[in-house]
Amino acid sequence: MAMRPALLLPEIVLFLGALAALLGGSFLPRTRQWVTRVVAAAALVLAAAMAAVALAGPTAVAMEGSFTVDPTTGVARLVATLGALVVLALAADEIDGSPRESETYALLLLSTTGTLVLAGADDLLVVAVGFLLTSVPLYGLIGITGTAVAAEAAMKTYLLGALFGILLLAGVTLLYGVSGTTSYAGLADPLAAAPRAVVAAGVVGILGGLLFKAGGVPAHFWVPDAAQGAGGAVAAFLTTVPKIGAVLAAYRLVAALPDTLAWPLLVAVLAVASMTVGNLAAYTQTDPRRLLGWSTVSQVGYLLVPVTVAGRSDLALPSLLLYLAGYTVTNLAAFAVTTAFPRRRELSAYRGVGRRYPWLAAALVVALLGLVGTPPTAVFVGKLTTTAAAWDAGDAWLAVLVLLNTLASLFYYLRWIAPLYARPTAEHPEDGDPPAPWSRWTAVATANLSVLVGVAAGVLWAVATA
């Protein structure tokens, strides 16, 4: 096999874009730091275009077979780069002219690069590299605002990241020790003959690291604090883009394992725990971003359902890709509304927004009902198809728990929707706090895209399963 670096052009473009933004920002005055945002946006657009071209080509492997370029990698590249592009639009309102503007764009691109590496990894060592490349920039991004809350969130994320990073590396070491290889293509047979306790410890360690990156139980504690303490654009990014790579890496790993241990049951338990813990914790939240932080923990549970049935249902991978695309656009729409009103940090502060800004309120309603799984939004199609995949694989109990958790989640999203159309009060007057322009239109555009993807899901599903 050859190295074939040309297959990694989208990742290379993002990495070079990050370097250009970082170095360029060092020589630009603060009033012209927006140039680095243009550079970052150009890198993301170019990477997305290259990913679209590669998506139409045949499946290929690069780096001695350790990285696969297939339709799964192609969809992940498109969704992650376009998702990061939306985050740049949110950043235009929030950090334009700030002291760390160019550094923020560079770190966003580096973390996105790590996400793409995770999504295409077909080797345990590449998973470890992707984990580090995705995680390390996040620590800086969370604390870059310099507030006390952000510093606390960054420290908590760093400590948990270090712990689960060690677990991931220990897991890679154990599996290499008993199999003699780190390549997925050669793992199944050696692991089937290896001591089960060692294999179990290795796989649990790697899954723990990936769950930290995805924000799932039991590695989820940093997510609500980071969503609340970080800037709005960063919060939107960390709850969306890194998940794409982490969940797909978990899918590829589980699909490569031998069936000598009950991996599907382990992942199913983690999925149910994420759904339930995230939904129950969200009930008591009054900060909208913290509520969305717990919401994203529950969404990881739904995303793990197709991982549970990897290799046991033909619906698993297409439903996972569709859910990832739908969740990305819908979650970004919800966060865009919070960056449009950065000073409204209580659910009650959204009182009367529907009367003054009907399009923005409608976008939030679409996003929140979309996260519940209400038709015709994209997440509804994602939940429907992932539930069908669980049912198709014979895990009817898991499908029932998905539906029960979906019903339970409705109530805490309604707690945010209800004030939107209530009458303004003296504390929250009708004409106070106008929305930030970039975030306002980004929220409306992504909410419309969520509905459009849901309506066109039949066509997308046909393409994904062709």
C-alpha positions as a Python dict, from the first residue, in 0.01 Angstrom:
ca = {
    (1, 'M'): (0, 0, 0),
    (2, 'A'): (110, 359, -64),
    (3, 'M'): (79, 676, 141),
    (4, 'R'): (-138, 855, -120),
    (5, 'P'): (-148, 1197, 57),
    (6, 'A'): (-369, 1338, -220),
    (7, 'L'): (-660, 1148, -64),
    (8, 'L'): (-620, 1363, 246),
    (9, 'L'): (-644, 1698, 67),
    (10, 'P'): (-946, 1826, 270),
    (11, 'E'): (-761, 1758, 597),
    (12, 'I'): (-440, 1914, 461),
    (13, 'V'): (-626, 2226, 343),
    (14, 'L'): (-783, 2276, 686),
    (15, 'F'): (-448, 2231, 860),
    (16, 'L'): (-277, 2481, 629),
    (17, 'G'): (-572, 2719, 671),
    (18, 'A'): (-525, 2704, 1048),
    (19, 'L'): (-155, 2787, 1014),
    (20, 'A'): (-231, 3074, 775),
    (21, 'A'): (-493, 3218, 1013),
    (22, 'L'): (-256, 3191, 1309),
    (23, 'L'): (48, 3341, 1136),
    (24, 'G'): (-153, 3602, 945),
    (25, 'G'): (-322, 3717, 1264),
    (26, 'S'): (18, 3784, 1421),
    (27, 'F'): (93, 4055, 1164),
    (28, 'L'): (-251, 4214, 1127),
    (29, 'P'): (-383, 4501, 1342),
    (30, 'R'): (-682, 4418, 1559),
    (31, 'T'): (-916, 4616, 1335),
    (32, 'R'): (-825, 4391, 1040),
    (33, 'Q'): (-833, 4050, 1210),
    (34, 'W'): (-1147, 3978, 1008),
    (35, 'V'): (-912, 3887, 723),
    (36, 'T'): (-821, 3568, 912),
    (37, 'R'): (-1191, 3483, 931),
    (38, 'V'): (-1207, 3509, 553),
    (39, 'V'): (-900, 3282, 527),
    (40, 'A'): (-1060, 3026, 761),
    (41, 'A'): (-1389, 3040, 569),
    (42, 'A'): (-1206, 2995, 237),
    (43, 'A'): (-1023, 2689, 375),
    (44, 'L'): (-1352, 2535, 492),
    (45, 'V'): (-1526, 2601, 160),
    (46, 'L'): (-1232, 2456, -35),
    (47, 'A'): (-1219, 2150, 192),
    (48, 'A'): (-1595, 2097, 151),
    (49, 'A'): (-1564, 2122, -229),
    (50, 'M'): (-1280, 1868, -229),
    (51, 'A'): (-1484, 1639, -5),
    (52, 'A'): (-1780, 1661, -245),
    (53, 'V'): (-1556, 1568, -538),
    (54, 'A'): (-1403, 1275, -346),
    (55, 'L'): (-1751, 1159, -240),
    (56, 'A'): (-1834, 1081, -600),
    (57, 'G'): (-1520, 866, -639),
    (58, 'P'): (-1457, 506, -539),
    (59, 'T'): (-1357, 391, -191),
    (60, 'A'): (-981, 417, -134),
    (61, 'V'): (-731, 390, 147),
    (62, 'A'): (-439, 616, 236),
    (63, 'M'): (-144, 610, 474),
    (64, 'E'): (-72, 238, 440),
    (65, 'G'): (-438, 148, 490),
    (66, 'S'): (-480, 340, 817),
    (67, 'F'): (-724, 598, 674),
    (68, 'T'): (-1026, 515, 459),
    (69, 'V'): (-1188, 752, 213),
    (70, 'D'): (-1536, 612, 158),
    (71, 'P'): (-1891, 755, 154),
    (72, 'T'): (-1892, 763, 535),
    (73, 'T'): (-1576, 975, 543),
    (74, 'G'): (-1715, 1189, 261),
    (75, 'V'): (-2039, 1270, 443),
    (76, 'A'): (-1848, 1341, 766),
    (77, 'R'): (-1614, 1579, 581),
    (78, 'L'): (-1906, 1770, 428),
    (79, 'V'): (-2112, 1795, 746),
    (80, 'A'): (-1815, 1890, 968),
    (81, 'T'): (-1670, 2155, 737),
    (82, 'L'): (-2007, 2315, 663),
    (83, 'G'): (-2094, 2302, 1032),
    (84, 'A'): (-1768, 2480, 1117),
    (85, 'L'): (-1851, 2738, 847),
    (86, 'V'): (-2178, 2814, 1027),
    (87, 'V'): (-1981, 2856, 1351),
    (88, 'L'): (-1761, 3117, 1178),
    (89, 'A'): (-2076, 3312, 1091),
    (90, 'L'): (-2175, 3310, 1460),
    (91, 'A'): (-1822, 3421, 1553),
    (92, 'A'): (-1858, 3728, 1329),
    (93, 'D'): (-2095, 3882, 1585),
    (94, 'E'): (-1921, 3761, 1893),
    (95, 'I'): (-1544, 3794, 1855),
    (96, 'D'): (-1500, 4046, 1573),
    (97, 'G'): (-1208, 4268, 1680),
    (98, 'S'): (-1142, 4073, 2001),
    (99, 'P'): (-781, 4019, 2118),
    (100, 'R'): (-788, 3645, 2037),
    (101, 'E'): (-983, 3649, 1711),
    (102, 'S'): (-730, 3486, 1477),
    (103, 'E'): (-630, 3230, 1741),
    (104, 'T'): (-995, 3126, 1774),
    (105, 'Y'): (-1025, 3061, 1399),
    (106, 'A'): (-699, 2864, 1395),
    (107, 'L'): (-811, 2643, 1686),
    (108, 'L'): (-1152, 2585, 1524),
    (109, 'L'): (-984, 2464, 1204),
    (110, 'L'): (-740, 2240, 1392),
    (111, 'S'): (-1019, 2076, 1591),
    (112, 'T'): (-1221, 2028, 1271),
    (113, 'T'): (-917, 1862, 1113),
    (114, 'G'): (-900, 1621, 1405),
    (115, 'T'): (-1269, 1545, 1361),
    (116, 'L'): (-1211, 1446, 998),
    (117, 'V'): (-915, 1228, 1098),
    (118, 'L'): (-1133, 1048, 1353),
    (119, 'A'): (-1411, 996, 1099),
    (120, 'G'): (-1184, 822, 848),
    (121, 'A'): (-957, 636, 1091),
    (122, 'D'): (-916, 265, 1018),
    (123, 'D'): (-632, 215, 1265),
    (124, 'L'): (-613, 250, 1643),
    (125, 'L'): (-308, 480, 1627),
    (126, 'V'): (-488, 714, 1387),
    (127, 'V'): (-781, 721, 1630),
    (128, 'A'): (-538, 832, 1902),
    (129, 'V'): (-395, 1106, 1678),
    (130, 'G'): (-743, 1224, 1580),
    (131, 'F'): (-851, 1230, 1946),
    (132, 'L'): (-559, 1453, 2046),
    (133, 'L'): (-592, 1683, 1744),
    (134, 'T'): (-962, 1732, 1818),
    (135, 'S'): (-930, 1768, 2196),
    (136, 'V'): (-629, 1991, 2259),
    (137, 'P'): (-763, 2293, 2060),
    (138, 'L'): (-1093, 2264, 2249),
    (139, 'Y'): (-926, 2331, 2585),
    (140, 'G'): (-796, 2662, 2454),
    (141, 'L'): (-1124, 2750, 2281),
    (142, 'I'): (-1332, 2699, 2595),
    (143, 'G'): (-1111, 2922, 2809),
    (144, 'I'): (-1021, 3181, 2547),
    (145, 'T'): (-1273, 3440, 2671),
    (146, 'G'): (-1077, 3466, 2997),
    (147, 'T'): (-1380, 3479, 3230),
    (148, 'A'): (-1383, 3289, 3559),
    (149, 'V'): (-1662, 3059, 3439),
    (150, 'A'): (-1476, 2984, 3116),
    (151, 'A'): (-1153, 2914, 3303),
    (152, 'E'): (-1332, 2669, 3534),
    (153, 'A'): (-1496, 2494, 3237),
    (154, 'A'): (-1164, 2474, 3051),
    (155, 'M'): (-990, 2325, 3354),
    (156, 'K'): (-1266, 2065, 3404),
    (157, 'T'): (-1258, 1974, 3034),
    (158, 'Y'): (-878, 1949, 3038),
    (159, 'L'): (-868, 1721, 3343),
    (160, 'L'): (-1139, 1490, 3210),
    (161, 'G'): (-977, 1498, 2866),
    (162, 'A'): (-643, 1397, 3015),
    (163, 'L'): (-805, 1111, 3210),
    (164, 'F'): (-1001, 971, 2917),
    (165, 'G'): (-710, 1032, 2680),
    (166, 'I'): (-494, 811, 2902),
    (167, 'L'): (-769, 548, 2903),
    (168, 'L'): (-786, 560, 2523),
    (169, 'L'): (-410, 524, 2486),
    (170, 'A'): (-404, 241, 2743),
    (171, 'G'): (-682, 67, 2547),
    (172, 'V'): (-486, 99, 2223),
    (173, 'T'): (-179, -45, 2397),
    (174, 'L'): (-372, -343, 2536),
    (175, 'L'): (-531, -431, 2201),
    (176, 'Y'): (-195, -400, 2024),
    (177, 'G'): (-36, -616, 2290),
    (178, 'V'): (-278, -907, 2240),
    (179, 'S'): (-329, -874, 1864),
    (180, 'G'): (8, -752, 1735),
    (181, 'T'): (-161, -499, 1507),
    (182, 'T'): (-340, -166, 1526),
    (183, 'S'): (-511, -198, 1188),
    (184, 'Y'): (-886, -267, 1194),
    (185, 'A'): (-844, -501, 898),
    (186, 'G'): (-629, -737, 1106),
    (187, 'L'): (-789, -702, 1450),
    (188, 'A'): (-1082, -946, 1442),
    (189, 'D'): (-904, -1284, 1428),
    (190, 'P'): (-628, -1211, 1687),
    (191, 'L'): (-877, -1054, 1927),
    (192, 'A'): (-1111, -1353, 1896),
    (193, 'A'): (-831, -1577, 2028),
    (194, 'A'): (-703, -1331, 2292),
    (195, 'P'): (-796, -1329, 2663),
    (196, 'R'): (-1143, -1179, 2688),
    (197, 'A'): (-1070, -970, 2997),
    (198, 'V'): (-780, -793, 2826),
    (199, 'V'): (-980, -732, 2509),
    (200, 'A'): (-1272, -600, 2712),
    (201, 'A'): (-1047, -363, 2909),
    (202, 'G'): (-887, -234, 2587),
    (203, 'V'): (-1212, -171, 2405),
    (204, 'V'): (-1376, -6, 2708),
    (205, 'G'): (-1077, 229, 2737),
    (206, 'I'): (-1099, 333, 2371),
    (207, 'L'): (-1477, 374, 2385),
    (208, 'G'): (-1433, 587, 2697),
    (209, 'G'): (-1205, 826, 2509),
    (210, 'L'): (-1445, 848, 2216),
    (211, 'L'): (-1739, 909, 2450),
    (212, 'F'): (-1548, 1199, 2606),
    (213, 'K'): (-1509, 1350, 2262),
    (214, 'A'): (-1876, 1288, 2178),
    (215, 'G'): (-1996, 1411, 2519),
    (216, 'G'): (-2172, 1087, 2617),
    (217, 'V'): (-2218, 913, 2954),
    (218, 'P'): (-1998, 844, 3156),
    (219, 'A'): (-1755, 1100, 3009),
    (220, 'H'): (-2007, 1384, 2978),
    (221, 'F'): (-1951, 1599, 3290),
    (222, 'W'): (-1759, 1870, 3107),
    (223, 'V'): (-2027, 1934, 2842),
    (224, 'P'): (-2285, 2149, 3029),
    (225, 'D'): (-2015, 2354, 3203),
    (226, 'A'): (-1833, 2415, 2874),
    (227, 'A'): (-2157, 2504, 2693),
    (228, 'Q'): (-2238, 2757, 2966),
    (229, 'G'): (-1891, 2901, 3022),
    (230, 'A'): (-1749, 2919, 2670),
    (231, 'G'): (-1841, 3180, 2412),
    (232, 'G'): (-2157, 3112, 2211),
    (233, 'A'): (-1979, 3022, 1885),
    (234, 'V'): (-1740, 2789, 2067),
    (235, 'A'): (-2030, 2628, 2257),
    (236, 'A'): (-2209, 2566, 1927),
    (237, 'F'): (-1894, 2410, 1784),
    (238, 'L'): (-1799, 2181, 2075),
    (239, 'T'): (-2151, 2039, 2105),
    (240, 'T'): (-2173, 1962, 1735),
    (241, 'V'): (-1866, 1912, 1517),
    (242, 'P'): (-1641, 1686, 1733),
    (243, 'K'): (-1935, 1446, 1779),
    (244, 'I'): (-1927, 1365, 1408),
    (245, 'G'): (-1579, 1217, 1420),
    (246, 'A'): (-1615, 1050, 1760),
    (247, 'V'): (-1940, 866, 1684),
    (248, 'L'): (-1818, 748, 1342),
    (249, 'A'): (-1490, 630, 1498),
    (250, 'A'): (-1691, 431, 1754),
    (251, 'Y'): (-1901, 283, 1471),
    (252, 'R'): (-1594, 170, 1275),
    (253, 'L'): (-1433, 22, 1589),
    (254, 'V'): (-1742, -174, 1697),
    (255, 'A'): (-1792, -303, 1341),
    (256, 'A'): (-1432, -434, 1337),
    (257, 'L'): (-1456, -627, 1668),
    (258, 'P'): (-1517, -1003, 1689),
    (259, 'D'): (-1844, -1118, 1847),
    (260, 'T'): (-1675, -1300, 2135),
    (261, 'L'): (-1806, -1043, 2383),
    (262, 'A'): (-2141, -862, 2407),
    (263, 'W'): (-2032, -532, 2251),
    (264, 'P'): (-2384, -446, 2128),
    (265, 'L'): (-2523, -474, 2481),
    (266, 'L'): (-2244, -255, 2623),
    (267, 'V'): (-2302, 20, 2365),
    (268, 'A'): (-2680, -7, 2408),
    (269, 'V'): (-2647, 46, 2784),
    (270, 'L'): (-2428, 353, 2722),
    (271, 'A'): (-2683, 483, 2469),
    (272, 'V'): (-2974, 450, 2709),
    (273, 'A'): (-2770, 604, 2993),
    (274, 'S'): (-2680, 908, 2778),
    (275, 'M'): (-3040, 959, 2664),
    (276, 'T'): (-3185, 929, 3012),
    (277, 'V'): (-2922, 1123, 3209),
    (278, 'G'): (-2918, 1407, 2955),
    (279, 'N'): (-3295, 1438, 2947),
    (280, 'L'): (-3344, 1420, 3325),
    (281, 'A'): (-3068, 1673, 3396),
    (282, 'A'): (-3205, 1919, 3139),
    (283, 'Y'): (-3535, 1951, 3330),
    (284, 'T'): (-3390, 2175, 3599),
    (285, 'Q'): (-3177, 2404, 3380),
    (286, 'T'): (-3260, 2773, 3350),
    (287, 'D'): (-2960, 2884, 3141),
    (288, 'P'): (-3042, 2818, 2772),
    (289, 'R'): (-2687, 2717, 2679),
    (290, 'R'): (-2659, 2484, 2978),
    (291, 'L'): (-2994, 2332, 2878),
    (292, 'L'): (-2858, 2275, 2527),
    (293, 'G'): (-2545, 2124, 2684),
    (294, 'W'): (-2750, 1858, 2861),
    (295, 'S'): (-2962, 1820, 2547),
    (296, 'T'): (-2651, 1730, 2351),
    (297, 'V'): (-2563, 1462, 2609),
    (298, 'S'): (-2903, 1302, 2541),
    (299, 'Q'): (-2854, 1333, 2164),
    (300, 'V'): (-2532, 1128, 2191),
    (301, 'G'): (-2748, 846, 2325),
    (302, 'Y'): (-2967, 852, 2014),
    (303, 'L'): (-2655, 865, 1794),
    (304, 'L'): (-2516, 556, 1967),
    (305, 'V'): (-2821, 347, 1873),
    (306, 'P'): (-2694, 278, 1517),
    (307, 'V'): (-2351, 199, 1666),
    (308, 'T'): (-2522, -65, 1880),
    (309, 'V'): (-2652, -245, 1572),
    (310, 'A'): (-2340, -197, 1357),
    (311, 'G'): (-2307, -500, 1131),
    (312, 'R'): (-2650, -634, 1232),
    (313, 'S'): (-2876, -403, 1030),
    (314, 'D'): (-2834, -251, 684),
    (315, 'L'): (-3014, 57, 815),
    (316, 'A'): (-2747, 132, 1077),
    (317, 'L'): (-2490, 336, 884),
    (318, 'P'): (-2730, 535, 659),
    (319, 'S'): (-2945, 626, 960),
    (320, 'L'): (-2637, 736, 1156),
    (321, 'L'): (-2515, 961, 874),
    (322, 'L'): (-2860, 1113, 826),
    (323, 'Y'): (-2896, 1174, 1201),
    (324, 'L'): (-2553, 1337, 1222),
    (325, 'A'): (-2637, 1577, 938),
    (326, 'G'): (-2978, 1661, 1084),
    (327, 'Y'): (-2849, 1706, 1438),
    (328, 'T'): (-2564, 1932, 1324),
    (329, 'V'): (-2783, 2180, 1141),
    (330, 'T'): (-3058, 2176, 1407),
    (331, 'N'): (-2829, 2216, 1707),
    (332, 'L'): (-2646, 2502, 1535),
    (333, 'A'): (-2980, 2675, 1475),
    (334, 'A'): (-3063, 2660, 1846),
    (335, 'F'): (-2721, 2794, 1948),
    (336, 'A'): (-2743, 3068, 1685),
    (337, 'V'): (-3044, 3209, 1867),
    (338, 'T'): (-2845, 3223, 2191),
    (339, 'T'): (-2560, 3409, 2020),
    (340, 'A'): (-2815, 3646, 1869),
    (341, 'F'): (-2915, 3738, 2227),
    (342, 'P'): (-2587, 3695, 2422),
    (343, 'R'): (-2715, 3877, 2732),
    (344, 'R'): (-3029, 3664, 2771),
    (345, 'R'): (-2890, 3392, 2999),
    (346, 'E'): (-3221, 3284, 3155),
    (347, 'L'): (-3511, 3111, 2982),
    (348, 'S'): (-3744, 3379, 3121),
    (349, 'A'): (-3540, 3648, 2940),
    (350, 'Y'): (-3682, 3519, 2609),
    (351, 'R'): (-4026, 3643, 2714),
    (352, 'G'): (-4190, 3834, 2429),
    (353, 'V'): (-3925, 3755, 2165),
    (354, 'G'): (-4192, 3599, 1942),
    (355, 'R'): (-4384, 3927, 1924),
    (356, 'R'): (-4086, 4147, 1842),
    (357, 'Y'): (-3880, 3905, 1628),
    (358, 'P'): (-4121, 3646, 1483),
    (359, 'W'): (-3875, 3493, 1237),
    (360, 'L'): (-3609, 3443, 1502),
    (361, 'A'): (-3863, 3295, 1745),
    (362, 'A'): (-3991, 3066, 1470),
    (363, 'A'): (-3634, 2951, 1404),
    (364, 'L'): (-3592, 2865, 1773),
    (365, 'V'): (-3923, 2676, 1778),
    (366, 'V'): (-3819, 2477, 1470),
    (367, 'A'): (-3479, 2400, 1626),
    (368, 'L'): (-3616, 2291, 1964),
    (369, 'L'): (-3902, 2085, 1821),
    (370, 'G'): (-3647, 1945, 1576),
    (371, 'L'): (-3425, 1831, 1862),
    (372, 'V'): (-3729, 1661, 2013),
    (373, 'G'): (-3783, 1479, 1684),
    (374, 'T'): (-4095, 1650, 1548),
    (375, 'P'): (-4180, 1610, 1176),
    (376, 'P'): (-4087, 1728, 921),
    (377, 'T'): (-3745, 1823, 1060),
    (378, 'A'): (-3422, 1636, 987),
    (379, 'V'): (-3378, 1501, 1342),
    (380, 'F'): (-3724, 1343, 1320),
    (381, 'V'): (-3610, 1140, 1020),
    (382, 'G'): (-3287, 1056, 1202),
    (383, 'K'): (-3468, 929, 1510),
    (384, 'L'): (-3720, 739, 1299),
    (385, 'T'): (-3453, 559, 1096),
    (386, 'T'): (-3225, 484, 1392),
    (387, 'T'): (-3522, 340, 1581),
    (388, 'A'): (-3608, 133, 1275),
    (389, 'A'): (-3247, 8, 1265),
    (390, 'A'): (-3270, -106, 1628),
    (391, 'W'): (-3601, -278, 1557),
    (392, 'D'): (-3460, -437, 1241),
    (393, 'A'): (-3168, -584, 1441),
    (394, 'G'): (-3406, -738, 1695),
    (395, 'D'): (-3343, -481, 1972),
    (396, 'A'): (-3708, -389, 2018),
    (397, 'W'): (-3648, -291, 2383),
    (398, 'L'): (-3394, -30, 2269),
    (399, 'A'): (-3639, 111, 2013),
    (400, 'V'): (-3904, 145, 2285),
    (401, 'L'): (-3660, 328, 2516),
    (402, 'V'): (-3570, 568, 2233),
    (403, 'L'): (-3937, 655, 2190),
    (404, 'L'): (-3993, 697, 2567),
    (405, 'N'): (-3689, 924, 2600),
    (406, 'T'): (-3804, 1128, 2302),
    (407, 'L'): (-4141, 1183, 2467),
    (408, 'A'): (-3974, 1277, 2797),
    (409, 'S'): (-3751, 1536, 2629),
    (410, 'L'): (-4050, 1732, 2495),
    (411, 'F'): (-4125, 1895, 2830),
    (412, 'Y'): (-3795, 2074, 2892),
    (413, 'Y'): (-3783, 2210, 2537),
    (414, 'L'): (-4137, 2346, 2591),
    (415, 'R'): (-4008, 2536, 2897),
    (416, 'W'): (-3804, 2749, 2655),
    (417, 'I'): (-4072, 2780, 2388),
    (418, 'A'): (-4347, 2896, 2625),
    (419, 'P'): (-4196, 3238, 2717),
    (420, 'L'): (-4136, 3328, 2351),
    (421, 'Y'): (-4499, 3420, 2290),
    (422, 'A'): (-4583, 3553, 2637),
    (423, 'R'): (-4644, 3924, 2692),
    (424, 'P'): (-4333, 4137, 2764),
    (425, 'T'): (-4286, 4264, 3118),
    (426, 'A'): (-4111, 4564, 3272),
    (427, 'E'): (-3810, 4342, 3341),
    (428, 'H'): (-3799, 4220, 2981),
    (429, 'P'): (-3936, 4505, 2762),
    (430, 'E'): (-4043, 4442, 2407),
    (431, 'D'): (-3788, 4667, 2236),
    (432, 'G'): (-3478, 4593, 2444),
    (433, 'D'): (-3171, 4395, 2338),
    (434, 'P'): (-3193, 4371, 1956),
    (435, 'P'): (-3048, 4050, 1803),
    (436, 'A'): (-2697, 4035, 1655),
    (437, 'P'): (-2729, 4041, 1273),
    (438, 'W'): (-2508, 3748, 1166),
    (439, 'S'): (-2649, 3516, 1430),
    (440, 'R'): (-3004, 3626, 1350),
    (441, 'W'): (-2987, 3530, 985),
    (442, 'T'): (-2778, 3220, 1056),
    (443, 'A'): (-3049, 3095, 1293),
    (444, 'V'): (-3321, 3148, 1033),
    (445, 'A'): (-3115, 2987, 754),
    (446, 'T'): (-3016, 2677, 956),
    (447, 'A'): (-3371, 2629, 1085),
    (448, 'N'): (-3498, 2636, 727),
    (449, 'L'): (-3223, 2394, 628),
    (450, 'S'): (-3332, 2158, 907),
    (451, 'V'): (-3682, 2147, 760),
    (452, 'L'): (-3549, 2118, 405),
    (453, 'V'): (-3328, 1820, 494),
    (454, 'G'): (-3625, 1659, 666),
    (455, 'V'): (-3853, 1707, 366),
    (456, 'A'): (-3584, 1584, 124),
    (457, 'A'): (-3484, 1294, 348),
    (458, 'G'): (-3639, 1041, 113),
    (459, 'V'): (-3407, 1145, -169),
    (460, 'L'): (-3104, 1158, 64),
    (461, 'W'): (-3189, 815, 202),
    (462, 'A'): (-3214, 670, -148),
    (463, 'V'): (-2871, 811, -234),
    (464, 'A'): (-2718, 685, 93),
    (465, 'T'): (-2849, 333, 47),
    (466, 'A'): (-2783, 308, -328),
}
